[in-house]
Amino acid sequence: MPDYDLAIRGGTVATASDVFRADVGIRAGRIVAVADRVEGAAREIDASGLLVLPGGIDSHVHVSQPSGPGIVMADDFASATASAAAGGNTCIMPFALQQRGMSLRACVDDYVRLADGACHIDVAFHLIVSDPTPEVLGQELPALLKSGYSSFKVFMTYDDLVLNDRQLLDVFDVARREGALVMVHAEGYDAIRFMTERLEREGRTAPYYHAVSRPEIVEREATHRAISHAELVDVPIMIVHVSGKEAMEQIRWARSRGLKVHAETCPQYITLTADDLQAVDMDMSGAKYVCSPPPRDAASQAAIWEGLEQGVFDTFSSDHCPFRFDDPAGKLTPKGRSSFRWVPNGIPGVETRLPILFSEGVSTGRISLQRFVALTSTNHARIYGLYPRKGSIAVGFDADIALWDPNRRETIRQEILHHGADYTPWEGFAVTGWPVMTVARGEVVAENGRVVGQKGFGRALERTAPGAGGTVL
Ligand code: DUC
Ligand code: ZN
Ligand code: ZN
């Protein structure tokens, strides 16, 4: 009997700390050898000329979430995980969203049912708490946090999701007691309402005004408020989807005070600007870029790069939140034509996250390959309790691997992607570096732009306490 089910031979392995030449031996879905030579495998893959990277972990992905009356998210668990796999990912972390008036536990059960049998790669759920009733605070949330759902997101904006300051403090307090991590969507509800109503009164309703309605000040204020509440309660938080310098300054300030504040940014904040929302003569195609926080300007992009290089950011996620464009159940919802206020917020990006950061970061020499691995895989696993099972290439880890051609040039186009959306915000964007094969728990799930794995192979994972995998790199 062969010693290994699979050997990946002749490639260059990269982890968050090292880059070295090695073969990788895999048995029963796990890495069992990383050595000069691995021989005696049932199947061999020649990785010469390729990088052997830990599969991407995308810890900020929205799938099958209810998104308002008549609006339908463009991906279910099958298409989202297929798209992720084709983009070099082996695990995504979607959200189980509590709708107001519903039990949190029942919502989690619903999402787990939707994911069951549908996923091409593993998934691990965060929660979204929108209705912190005494029952949720006293029983449901603590029980779920204890049972492996060890992080949850809260929103400081959106009519259906916003928590007020008292509610934020209450859920932060539960997180502190249970050792959980709170992900914060930091944009201030009242300031956005004020700006939105003013813009609408002035007749400025095109998609572009979405960006005007939530300037960086709004994000900065909410980031500061979230940090202050977290300091008061003494709980670690993650500020998600940071878009520019103002929020970054708050995060640096918090860390200088010794506070445990993590930070995440996304491809849209290094590649898009508010000008993209202007589209052609302010037409509705600007809706393709409506996401929150909105993309800013060139100076903000430069600030985000500085944060990626200097370690302000721990994770680089997609915030994949896909809606179809040419669809009344998507970006072109009839109400959305009357005002940017009603255009569903979010853009697809789970498949393009890794190529964009690799190309713009590693190929240009802005960040090292090790930092790329930390930002796209290892730190997600460490922060969210998936380490040492996922997030590195070492003996004992799941055999989750992306084979990466660092020299391959591609142009991102809708027709080569696998998501459920009918467009990509990066149409025509040229990249250097592309995933040529994705191996999940030892199985080839995507190869040369084709998804070859089985629906249902991916499992819903339980997690350990946040940060249990050690400090981020
Ligand atoms: N926040 C997200 O994290 N994703 C999409 C929309 C939003 O506001
Ligand atoms: Zn958000
Ligand atoms: Zn999001």
Tab-separated table of C-alpha atoms and ligand atoms in Angstrom:
chain	number	residue	atom	x	y	z
A	1	MET	CA	0.000	0.000	0.000
A	2	PRO	CA	1.380	3.466	-0.840
A	3	ASP	CA	2.563	5.591	2.100
A	4	TYR	CA	0.625	8.632	0.904
A	5	ASP	CA	-2.637	9.232	-0.885
A	6	LEU	CA	-1.177	12.269	-2.583
A	7	ALA	CA	2.224	13.902	-2.929
A	8	ILE	CA	2.718	17.455	-4.159
A	9	ARG	CA	6.237	17.473	-5.466
A	10	GLY	CA	8.813	19.983	-6.563
A	11	GLY	CA	7.076	23.178	-5.484
A	12	THR	CA	8.033	26.094	-3.268
A	13	VAL	CA	6.140	26.008	0.011
A	14	ALA	CA	5.232	29.317	1.620
A	15	THR	CA	3.934	29.780	5.137
A	16	ALA	CA	3.387	32.947	7.155
A	17	SER	CA	6.987	32.699	8.347
A	18	ASP	CA	9.041	30.843	5.720
A	19	VAL	CA	9.475	30.117	2.028
A	20	PHE	CA	11.297	26.881	1.178
A	21	ARG	CA	11.534	24.074	-1.378
A	22	ALA	CA	9.716	20.952	-0.202
A	23	ASP	CA	7.475	18.069	-1.180
A	24	VAL	CA	4.230	17.618	0.741
A	25	GLY	CA	2.848	14.174	1.603
A	26	ILE	CA	-0.853	13.766	2.334
A	27	ARG	CA	-2.761	10.903	3.936
A	28	ALA	CA	-6.433	10.760	4.918
A	29	GLY	CA	-6.916	14.453	4.235
A	30	ARG	CA	-4.058	15.609	6.439
A	31	ILE	CA	-0.506	16.722	5.801
A	32	VAL	CA	1.753	13.945	7.120
A	33	ALA	CA	5.109	14.923	5.591
A	34	VAL	CA	6.864	18.105	4.523
A	35	ALA	CA	10.276	17.013	3.349
A	36	ASP	CA	13.003	17.259	0.728
A	37	ARG	CA	11.612	14.211	-1.032
A	38	VAL	CA	8.276	12.486	-0.562
A	39	GLU	CA	7.924	9.256	-2.509
A	40	GLY	CA	5.467	6.411	-2.576
A	41	ALA	CA	2.184	8.171	-3.150
A	42	ALA	CA	-0.906	6.854	-4.938
A	43	ARG	CA	-1.077	10.142	-6.852
A	44	GLU	CA	1.569	12.734	-7.531
A	45	ILE	CA	1.122	16.323	-8.575
A	46	ASP	CA	4.048	18.086	-10.185
A	47	ALA	CA	4.287	21.535	-8.631
A	48	SER	CA	7.559	22.612	-10.195
A	49	GLY	CA	7.537	26.308	-10.920
A	50	LEU	CA	4.543	26.741	-8.606
A	51	LEU	CA	4.025	28.076	-5.099
A	52	VAL	CA	2.453	25.707	-2.594
A	53	LEU	CA	0.355	27.937	-0.343
A	54	PRO	CA	-2.028	27.239	2.534
A	55	GLY	CA	-5.508	27.373	1.002
A	56	GLY	CA	-7.092	30.760	1.377
A	57	ILE	CA	-9.395	31.282	4.332
A	58	ASP	CA	-11.889	34.060	3.749
A	59	SER	CA	-13.323	35.039	7.108
A	60	HIS	CA	-15.843	37.562	5.805
A	61	VAL	CA	-18.331	36.147	3.316
A	62	HIS	CA	-22.109	36.593	3.082
A	63	VAL	CA	-24.146	33.720	1.647
A	64	SER	CA	-27.921	33.294	1.344
A	65	GLN	CA	-28.647	36.147	3.718
A	66	PRO	CA	-32.056	37.816	3.654
A	67	SER	CA	-31.331	41.315	2.359
A	68	GLY	CA	-34.614	43.186	2.367
A	69	PRO	CA	-38.006	42.853	0.673
A	70	GLY	CA	-37.709	41.476	-2.847
A	71	ILE	CA	-33.916	41.289	-2.750
A	72	VAL	CA	-32.133	37.971	-3.199
A	73	MET	CA	-28.464	37.317	-2.580
A	74	ALA	CA	-26.790	35.955	-5.700
A	75	ASP	CA	-24.966	33.050	-4.076
A	76	ASP	CA	-26.131	30.017	-2.181
A	77	PHE	CA	-23.674	27.742	-0.409
A	78	ALA	CA	-23.005	25.674	-3.529
A	79	SER	CA	-22.097	28.596	-5.787
A	80	ALA	CA	-20.266	30.585	-3.099
A	81	THR	CA	-18.037	27.655	-2.159
A	82	ALA	CA	-17.454	26.687	-5.804
A	83	SER	CA	-16.410	30.246	-6.551
A	84	ALA	CA	-14.195	30.351	-3.471
A	85	ALA	CA	-12.525	27.055	-4.412
A	86	ALA	CA	-11.802	28.255	-7.956
A	87	GLY	CA	-10.152	31.298	-6.397
A	88	GLY	CA	-7.712	29.249	-4.305
A	89	ASN	CA	-9.696	29.102	-1.056
A	90	THR	CA	-10.274	26.050	1.070
A	91	CYS	CA	-12.453	27.532	3.800
A	92	ILE	CA	-14.919	30.409	4.016
A	93	MET	CA	-16.541	31.931	7.054
A	94	PRO	CA	-20.098	33.057	6.307
A	95	PHE	CA	-22.599	34.530	8.741
A	96	ALA	CA	-25.683	33.105	10.368
A	97	LEU	CA	-27.811	36.213	10.604
A	98	GLN	CA	-30.404	36.618	13.335
A	99	GLN	CA	-33.473	38.388	11.994
A	100	ARG	CA	-35.262	40.577	14.514
A	101	GLY	CA	-37.931	38.748	16.420
A	102	MET	CA	-36.323	35.373	15.760
A	103	SER	CA	-34.389	33.066	17.986
A	104	LEU	CA	-30.651	33.146	17.312
A	105	ARG	CA	-30.443	29.375	17.687
A	106	ALA	CA	-33.196	28.824	15.127
A	107	CYS	CA	-31.386	31.096	12.658
A	108	VAL	CA	-28.136	29.169	13.094
A	109	ASP	CA	-29.972	25.896	12.527
A	110	ASP	CA	-31.462	27.301	9.319
A	111	TYR	CA	-28.056	28.267	7.906
A	112	VAL	CA	-26.488	24.958	8.863
A	113	ARG	CA	-29.331	23.210	7.029
A	114	LEU	CA	-28.754	25.375	3.946
A	115	ALA	CA	-25.038	24.581	3.971
A	116	ASP	CA	-25.500	20.881	4.632
A	117	GLY	CA	-24.767	18.869	1.492
A	118	ALA	CA	-24.144	22.002	-0.593
A	119	CYS	CA	-20.560	23.046	0.079
A	120	HIS	CA	-17.501	22.355	-2.071
A	121	ILE	CA	-15.115	23.430	0.692
A	122	ASP	CA	-15.352	23.749	4.477
A	123	VAL	CA	-17.297	26.561	6.077
A	124	ALA	CA	-17.263	27.920	9.630
A	125	PHE	CA	-20.059	30.236	10.683
A	126	HIS	CA	-19.929	33.485	12.583
A	127	LEU	CA	-23.166	34.816	14.051
A	128	ILE	CA	-24.819	38.182	13.442
A	129	VAL	CA	-26.712	39.464	16.468
A	130	SER	CA	-29.444	41.965	15.569
A	131	ASP	CA	-31.915	41.458	18.411
A	132	PRO	CA	-30.203	41.101	21.791
A	133	THR	CA	-33.265	40.183	23.834
A	134	PRO	CA	-32.855	38.997	27.437
A	135	GLU	CA	-33.229	35.424	26.126
A	136	VAL	CA	-30.474	35.959	23.540
A	137	LEU	CA	-28.127	37.650	26.010
A	138	GLY	CA	-28.861	35.282	28.866
A	139	GLN	CA	-29.082	31.905	27.172
A	140	GLU	CA	-28.810	31.621	23.401
A	141	LEU	CA	-25.684	33.650	22.730
A	142	PRO	CA	-23.626	32.211	25.605
A	143	ALA	CA	-24.630	28.664	24.628
A	144	LEU	CA	-23.742	29.187	20.956
A	145	LEU	CA	-20.424	30.866	21.783
A	146	LYS	CA	-19.560	27.923	24.030
A	147	SER	CA	-20.464	25.389	21.361
A	148	GLY	CA	-17.977	26.522	18.705
A	149	TYR	CA	-19.571	29.636	17.183
A	150	SER	CA	-16.932	31.743	18.842
A	151	SER	CA	-17.304	35.051	16.995
A	152	PHE	CA	-20.193	37.285	16.037
A	153	LYS	CA	-20.756	40.451	14.094
A	154	VAL	CA	-22.689	43.512	15.165
A	155	PHE	CA	-23.792	46.473	13.055
A	156	MET	CA	-23.733	50.120	14.046
A	157	THR	CA	-25.925	50.988	11.062
A	158	TYR	CA	-28.824	49.639	8.909
A	159	ASP	CA	-32.462	49.879	10.020
A	160	ASP	CA	-32.869	46.119	10.439
A	161	LEU	CA	-29.553	45.407	12.099
A	162	VAL	CA	-28.302	48.426	14.046
A	163	LEU	CA	-27.592	48.049	17.753
A	164	ASN	CA	-27.665	51.127	19.971
A	165	ASP	CA	-24.849	51.859	22.403
A	166	ARG	CA	-26.505	50.094	25.310
A	167	GLN	CA	-27.101	47.006	23.189
A	168	LEU	CA	-23.507	47.051	21.974
A	169	LEU	CA	-22.289	47.166	25.555
A	170	ASP	CA	-24.577	44.288	26.515
A	171	VAL	CA	-23.391	41.995	23.707
A	172	PHE	CA	-19.751	43.005	24.264
A	173	ASP	CA	-20.201	41.956	27.888
A	174	VAL	CA	-21.470	38.508	26.872
A	175	ALA	CA	-18.473	38.156	24.526
A	176	ARG	CA	-16.095	39.063	27.346
A	177	ARG	CA	-17.596	36.485	29.673
A	178	GLU	CA	-17.500	33.751	27.017
A	179	GLY	CA	-14.079	34.586	25.554
A	180	ALA	CA	-15.593	35.416	22.138
A	181	LEU	CA	-14.523	37.903	19.490
A	182	VAL	CA	-16.880	40.642	18.285
A	183	MET	CA	-16.655	41.792	14.663
A	184	VAL	CA	-17.869	45.353	14.317
A	185	HIS	CA	-19.387	47.042	11.273
A	186	ALA	CA	-18.375	50.569	12.254
A	187	GLU	CA	-20.453	53.220	10.499
A	188	GLY	CA	-22.746	55.514	12.486
A	189	TYR	CA	-26.469	55.077	11.853
A	190	ASP	CA	-27.670	58.577	12.725
A	191	ALA	CA	-24.977	60.354	10.741
A	192	ILE	CA	-25.781	58.246	7.669
A	193	ARG	CA	-29.516	58.939	8.056
A	194	PHE	CA	-28.811	62.656	8.368
A	195	MET	CA	-26.644	62.680	5.234
A	196	THR	CA	-29.024	60.457	3.278
A	197	GLU	CA	-32.070	62.569	3.981
A	198	ARG	CA	-30.201	65.743	3.098
A	199	LEU	CA	-28.962	64.297	-0.207
A	200	GLU	CA	-32.431	63.042	-1.077
A	201	ARG	CA	-33.962	66.467	-0.337
A	202	GLU	CA	-31.424	67.938	-2.753
A	203	GLY	CA	-32.384	65.363	-5.391
A	204	ARG	CA	-28.985	63.730	-5.281
A	205	THR	CA	-30.090	60.123	-5.463
A	206	ALA	CA	-27.829	58.362	-8.008
A	207	PRO	CA	-25.731	55.403	-6.770
A	208	TYR	CA	-22.694	57.669	-6.450
A	209	TYR	CA	-24.327	59.497	-3.521
A	210	HIS	CA	-24.119	56.309	-1.527
A	211	ALA	CA	-20.436	57.185	-1.109
A	212	VAL	CA	-21.238	60.794	-0.197
A	213	SER	CA	-23.780	59.686	2.410
A	214	ARG	CA	-21.197	57.728	4.430
A	215	PRO	CA	-17.885	59.625	4.360
A	216	GLU	CA	-14.830	58.568	6.341
A	217	ILE	CA	-15.875	60.718	9.315
A	218	VAL	CA	-18.888	58.459	9.798
A	219	GLU	CA	-16.653	55.392	9.835
A	220	ARG	CA	-14.078	57.068	12.087
A	221	GLU	CA	-16.678	58.119	14.666
A	222	ALA	CA	-18.193	54.652	14.866
A	223	THR	CA	-14.767	53.008	15.027
A	224	HIS	CA	-13.840	55.239	17.954
A	225	ARG	CA	-17.134	54.527	19.703
A	226	ALA	CA	-16.763	50.756	19.235
A	227	ILE	CA	-13.202	50.896	20.574
A	228	SER	CA	-14.296	52.934	23.590
A	229	HIS	CA	-17.106	50.510	24.393
A	230	ALA	CA	-14.706	47.587	24.006
A	231	GLU	CA	-12.260	49.282	26.388
A	232	LEU	CA	-15.009	49.887	28.926
A	233	VAL	CA	-16.079	46.246	28.830
A	234	ASP	CA	-12.568	44.856	28.281
A	235	VAL	CA	-13.321	42.680	25.286
A	236	PRO	CA	-11.330	42.075	22.068
A	237	ILE	CA	-12.934	43.329	18.858
A	238	MET	CA	-12.270	43.117	15.134
A	239	ILE	CA	-13.022	46.226	13.087
A	240	VAL	CA	-14.049	44.749	9.745
A	241	HIS	CA	-13.811	46.244	6.259
A	242	VAL	CA	-11.676	49.265	7.145
A	243	SER	CA	-11.708	51.630	4.164
A	244	GLY	CA	-9.142	54.341	4.858
A	245	LYS	CA	-6.863	56.419	7.030
A	246	GLU	CA	-9.381	57.849	9.484
A	247	ALA	CA	-10.489	54.506	10.923
A	248	MET	CA	-6.898	53.238	10.786
A	249	GLU	CA	-5.791	56.104	13.009
A	250	GLN	CA	-8.343	55.052	15.603
A	251	ILE	CA	-7.065	51.477	15.462
A	252	ARG	CA	-3.453	52.584	15.870
A	253	TRP	CA	-4.504	54.787	18.781
A	254	ALA	CA	-6.343	51.891	20.441
A	255	ARG	CA	-3.353	49.604	20.100
A	256	SER	CA	-1.044	52.279	21.506
A	257	ARG	CA	-3.227	52.065	24.618
A	258	GLY	CA	-2.735	48.319	24.764
A	259	LEU	CA	-6.262	47.470	23.628
A	260	LYS	CA	-6.965	44.246	21.778
A	261	VAL	CA	-8.307	45.630	18.520
A	262	HIS	CA	-7.953	43.588	15.340
A	263	ALA	CA	-8.483	45.035	11.888
A	264	GLU	CA	-9.519	43.737	8.496
A	265	THR	CA	-9.468	45.307	5.049
A	266	CYS	CA	-10.656	44.132	1.629
A	267	PRO	CA	-9.748	44.263	-2.097
A	268	GLN	CA	-12.198	47.092	-2.819
A	269	TYR	CA	-10.233	49.473	-0.624
A	270	ILE	CA	-6.975	49.019	-2.529
A	271	THR	CA	-8.401	48.916	-6.054
A	272	LEU	CA	-11.683	50.861	-6.312
A	273	THR	CA	-12.584	54.471	-5.560
A	274	ALA	CA	-15.787	56.463	-5.192
A	275	ASP	CA	-15.269	57.520	-8.811
A	276	ASP	CA	-16.287	54.001	-9.821
A	277	LEU	CA	-19.731	54.733	-8.395
A	278	GLN	CA	-20.045	57.724	-10.726
A	279	ALA	CA	-20.126	55.283	-13.624
A	280	VAL	CA	-21.131	56.798	-16.959
A	281	ASP	CA	-22.910	60.090	-16.325
A	282	MET	CA	-24.062	58.913	-12.913
A	283	ASP	CA	-26.140	56.106	-14.394
A	284	MET	CA	-27.328	53.035	-12.501
A	285	SER	CA	-24.234	51.014	-13.387
A	286	GLY	CA	-22.605	52.775	-10.426
A	287	ALA	CA	-24.734	50.401	-8.313
A	288	LYS	CA	-22.277	47.626	-9.213
A	289	TYR	CA	-19.833	49.228	-6.768
A	290	VAL	CA	-22.223	50.066	-3.935
A	291	CYS	CA	-20.803	48.514	-0.802
A	292	SER	CA	-20.282	49.696	2.746
A	293	PRO	CA	-18.084	51.337	3.728
A	294	PRO	CA	-17.756	52.712	0.204
A	295	PRO	CA	-14.456	52.763	-1.666
A	296	ARG	CA	-12.728	56.128	-1.089
A	297	ASP	CA	-9.904	57.731	-3.095
A	298	ALA	CA	-6.285	57.243	-4.139
A	299	ALA	CA	-4.964	58.669	-0.867
A	300	SER	CA	-7.064	56.166	1.090
A	301	GLN	CA	-5.749	53.335	-1.048
A	302	ALA	CA	-2.197	54.440	-0.229
A	303	ALA	CA	-3.077	54.530	3.475
A	304	ILE	CA	-4.522	51.019	3.331
A	305	TRP	CA	-1.346	49.760	1.659
A	306	GLU	CA	0.668	51.303	4.458
A	307	GLY	CA	-1.558	49.445	6.923
A	308	LEU	CA	-1.094	46.173	5.069
A	309	GLU	CA	2.673	46.612	5.047
A	310	GLN	CA	2.996	47.816	8.632
A	311	GLY	CA	0.727	45.293	10.323
A	312	VAL	CA	-2.271	47.504	11.086
A	313	PHE	CA	-4.328	44.853	9.319
A	314	ASP	CA	-4.444	41.279	10.534
A	315	THR	CA	-6.699	39.934	7.815
A	316	PHE	CA	-7.542	40.637	4.196
A	317	SER	CA	-11.045	39.330	3.440
A	318	SER	CA	-13.380	39.737	0.500
A	319	ASP	CA	-16.582	40.854	2.258
A	320	HIS	CA	-18.200	38.891	-0.565
A	321	CYS	CA	-21.814	40.044	-0.538
A	322	PRO	CA	-23.102	39.296	-4.033
A	323	PHE	CA	-26.161	40.689	-5.778
A	324	ARG	CA	-26.950	40.401	-9.441
A	325	PHE	CA	-26.781	43.721	-11.291
A	326	ASP	CA	-29.309	43.370	-14.092
A	327	ASP	CA	-32.048	42.042	-11.889
A	328	PRO	CA	-34.983	43.592	-10.001
A	329	ALA	CA	-34.045	41.273	-7.114
A	330	GLY	CA	-30.531	42.723	-7.144
A	331	LYS	CA	-28.861	46.067	-7.755
A	332	LEU	CA	-31.616	47.212	-10.131
A	333	THR	CA	-34.374	46.834	-7.598
A	334	PRO	CA	-37.130	49.303	-8.620
A	335	LYS	CA	-36.763	51.296	-5.391
A	336	GLY	CA	-33.033	51.552	-5.982
A	337	ARG	CA	-33.710	53.638	-9.074
A	338	SER	CA	-35.455	56.179	-6.843
A	339	SER	CA	-32.537	56.493	-4.418
A	340	PHE	CA	-29.129	55.004	-3.577
A	341	ARG	CA	-30.644	54.347	-0.139
A	342	TRP	CA	-32.393	51.243	-1.473
A	343	VAL	CA	-29.606	49.755	-3.573
A	344	PRO	CA	-28.506	46.551	-1.836
A	345	ASN	CA	-25.060	46.996	-0.295
A	346	GLY	CA	-22.342	44.582	-1.250
A	347	ILE	CA	-20.186	43.276	-4.079
A	348	PRO	CA	-18.990	39.827	-5.155
A	349	GLY	CA	-15.313	39.079	-4.533
A	350	VAL	CA	-14.599	35.696	-2.949
A	351	GLU	CA	-12.958	34.370	-6.135
A	352	THR	CA	-10.841	37.418	-6.912
A	353	ARG	CA	-9.515	38.292	-3.418
A	354	LEU	CA	-6.335	36.219	-3.615
A	355	PRO	CA	-5.289	37.142	-7.177
A	356	ILE	CA	-5.848	40.845	-6.479
A	357	LEU	CA	-3.724	40.914	-3.312
A	358	PHE	CA	-1.063	38.671	-4.818
A	359	SER	CA	-0.800	40.754	-7.955
A	360	GLU	CA	-1.030	44.184	-6.369
A	361	GLY	CA	0.955	43.211	-3.269
A	362	VAL	CA	3.428	40.393	-3.914
A	363	SER	CA	4.064	40.786	-7.651
A	364	THR	CA	4.707	44.499	-7.200
A	365	GLY	CA	6.991	43.885	-4.199
A	366	ARG	CA	4.795	45.819	-1.753
A	367	ILE	CA	4.395	42.860	0.618
A	368	SER	CA	6.308	39.629	1.110
A	369	LEU	CA	4.919	36.242	0.219
A	370	GLN	CA	4.878	35.372	3.933
A	371	ARG	CA	2.788	38.438	4.705
A	372	PHE	CA	0.422	37.478	1.882
A	373	VAL	CA	-0.052	34.059	3.480
A	374	ALA	CA	-0.590	35.594	6.925
A	375	LEU	CA	-3.148	38.094	5.609
A	376	THR	CA	-5.109	35.616	3.511
A	377	SER	CA	-4.965	32.393	5.516
A	378	THR	CA	-2.919	31.978	8.698
A	379	ASN	CA	-4.214	34.973	10.629
A	380	HIS	CA	-7.831	34.106	9.826
A	381	ALA	CA	-7.248	30.646	11.298
A	382	ARG	CA	-5.452	31.981	14.361
A	383	ILE	CA	-7.913	34.749	15.142
A	384	TYR	CA	-11.082	32.730	14.588
A	385	GLY	CA	-10.132	29.471	16.288
A	386	LEU	CA	-9.292	27.241	13.309
A	387	TYR	CA	-5.574	26.927	14.079
A	388	PRO	CA	-3.640	24.546	14.129
A	389	ARG	CA	-6.075	22.621	11.973
A	390	LYS	CA	-6.143	25.131	9.125
A	391	GLY	CA	-3.989	28.039	7.968
A	392	SER	CA	-0.542	26.551	7.417
A	393	ILE	CA	1.437	23.851	5.662
A	394	ALA	CA	2.885	21.627	8.353
A	395	VAL	CA	2.459	18.092	9.621
A	396	GLY	CA	-0.933	17.605	11.252
A	397	PHE	CA	-2.780	20.376	9.390
A	398	ASP	CA	-5.644	19.672	7.032
A	399	ALA	CA	-4.256	19.227	3.515
A	400	ASP	CA	-5.736	22.543	2.351
A	401	ILE	CA	-3.463	23.834	-0.371
A	402	ALA	CA	-3.534	26.297	-3.248
A	403	LEU	CA	-1.057	25.659	-6.045
A	404	TRP	CA	-0.209	29.079	-7.331
A	405	ASP	CA	1.445	30.168	-10.560
A	406	PRO	CA	3.207	33.418	-9.620
A	407	ASN	CA	3.896	34.333	-13.243
A	408	ARG	CA	0.576	33.630	-14.864
A	409	ARG	CA	-1.126	36.716	-16.259
A	410	GLU	CA	-4.880	36.813	-16.317
A	411	THR	CA	-7.522	39.400	-16.912
A	412	ILE	CA	-10.417	39.176	-14.492
A	413	ARG	CA	-13.664	38.776	-16.423
A	414	GLN	CA	-17.154	37.738	-15.432
A	415	GLU	CA	-17.092	34.854	-17.897
A	416	ILE	CA	-14.265	33.044	-16.076
A	417	LEU	CA	-15.762	33.356	-12.588
A	418	HIS	CA	-18.072	30.935	-10.776
A	419	HIS	CA	-20.107	33.160	-8.469
A	420	GLY	CA	-23.841	33.676	-8.829
A	421	ALA	CA	-23.547	37.370	-9.633
A	422	ASP	CA	-23.832	38.520	-13.248
A	423	TYR	CA	-20.869	40.899	-13.066
A	424	THR	CA	-17.581	41.490	-11.332
A	425	PRO	CA	-16.469	44.928	-10.123
A	426	TRP	CA	-13.018	43.998	-11.470
A	427	GLU	CA	-14.001	43.367	-15.100
A	428	GLY	CA	-10.856	43.880	-17.195
A	429	PHE	CA	-8.513	44.078	-14.197
A	430	ALA	CA	-5.162	42.528	-15.154
A	431	VAL	CA	-3.323	40.413	-12.583
A	432	THR	CA	-0.047	38.544	-12.363
A	433	GLY	CA	-0.351	35.373	-10.275
A	434	TRP	CA	-3.230	32.903	-10.395
A	435	PRO	CA	-4.407	29.752	-8.595
A	436	VAL	CA	-4.015	26.726	-10.833
A	437	MET	CA	-5.229	24.049	-8.423
A	438	THR	CA	-7.038	23.944	-5.086
A	439	VAL	CA	-6.717	20.917	-2.815
A	440	ALA	CA	-9.107	20.699	0.142
A	441	ARG	CA	-8.495	18.050	2.805
A	442	GLY	CA	-6.405	16.177	0.246
A	443	GLU	CA	-8.975	16.267	-2.585
A	444	VAL	CA	-8.560	18.306	-5.765
A	445	VAL	CA	-11.597	20.591	-5.750
A	446	ALA	CA	-10.647	23.068	-8.484
A	447	GLU	CA	-8.213	22.882	-11.364
A	448	ASN	CA	-7.395	25.422	-14.045
A	449	GLY	CA	-10.580	27.383	-13.653
A	450	ARG	CA	-12.833	24.340	-13.381
A	451	VAL	CA	-14.555	23.261	-10.192
A	452	VAL	CA	-14.005	19.514	-10.060
A	453	GLY	CA	-14.899	18.682	-6.451
A	454	GLN	CA	-18.177	17.335	-5.169
A	455	LYS	CA	-20.974	19.378	-3.715
A	456	GLY	CA	-21.348	18.188	-0.141
A	457	PHE	CA	-17.629	17.517	0.380
A	458	GLY	CA	-17.292	20.679	2.464
A	459	ARG	CA	-18.239	20.450	6.128
A	460	ALA	CA	-19.467	22.974	8.657
A	461	LEU	CA	-16.623	23.295	11.171
A	462	GLU	CA	-16.654	23.919	14.888
A	463	ARG	CA	-14.039	26.234	16.246
A	464	THR	CA	-11.984	26.694	19.385
A	465	ALA	CA	-11.730	29.956	21.298
A	466	PRO	CA	-10.620	32.977	19.254
A	467	GLY	CA	-6.890	33.530	19.361
A	468	ALA	CA	-6.229	30.049	20.764
A	469	GLY	CA	-3.873	29.504	17.812
A	470	GLY	CA	-1.402	32.100	19.102
A	471	THR	CA	-0.591	35.598	18.071
A	472	VAL	CA	-1.121	36.875	14.575
A	473	LEU	CA	1.827	37.416	12.239
B	1	DUC	N1	-21.431	45.048	5.501
B	1	DUC	C1	-20.807	43.984	5.192
B	1	DUC	O1	-20.006	43.526	5.958
B	1	DUC	N2	-21.055	43.373	4.048
B	1	DUC	C2	-21.928	43.855	3.094
B	1	DUC	C3	-22.739	44.970	3.487
B	1	DUC	C4	-22.309	45.608	4.727
B	1	DUC	O2	-22.760	46.641	5.069
B	2	ZN	ZN	-20.326	45.098	7.419
B	3	ZN	ZN	-19.688	41.929	5.140
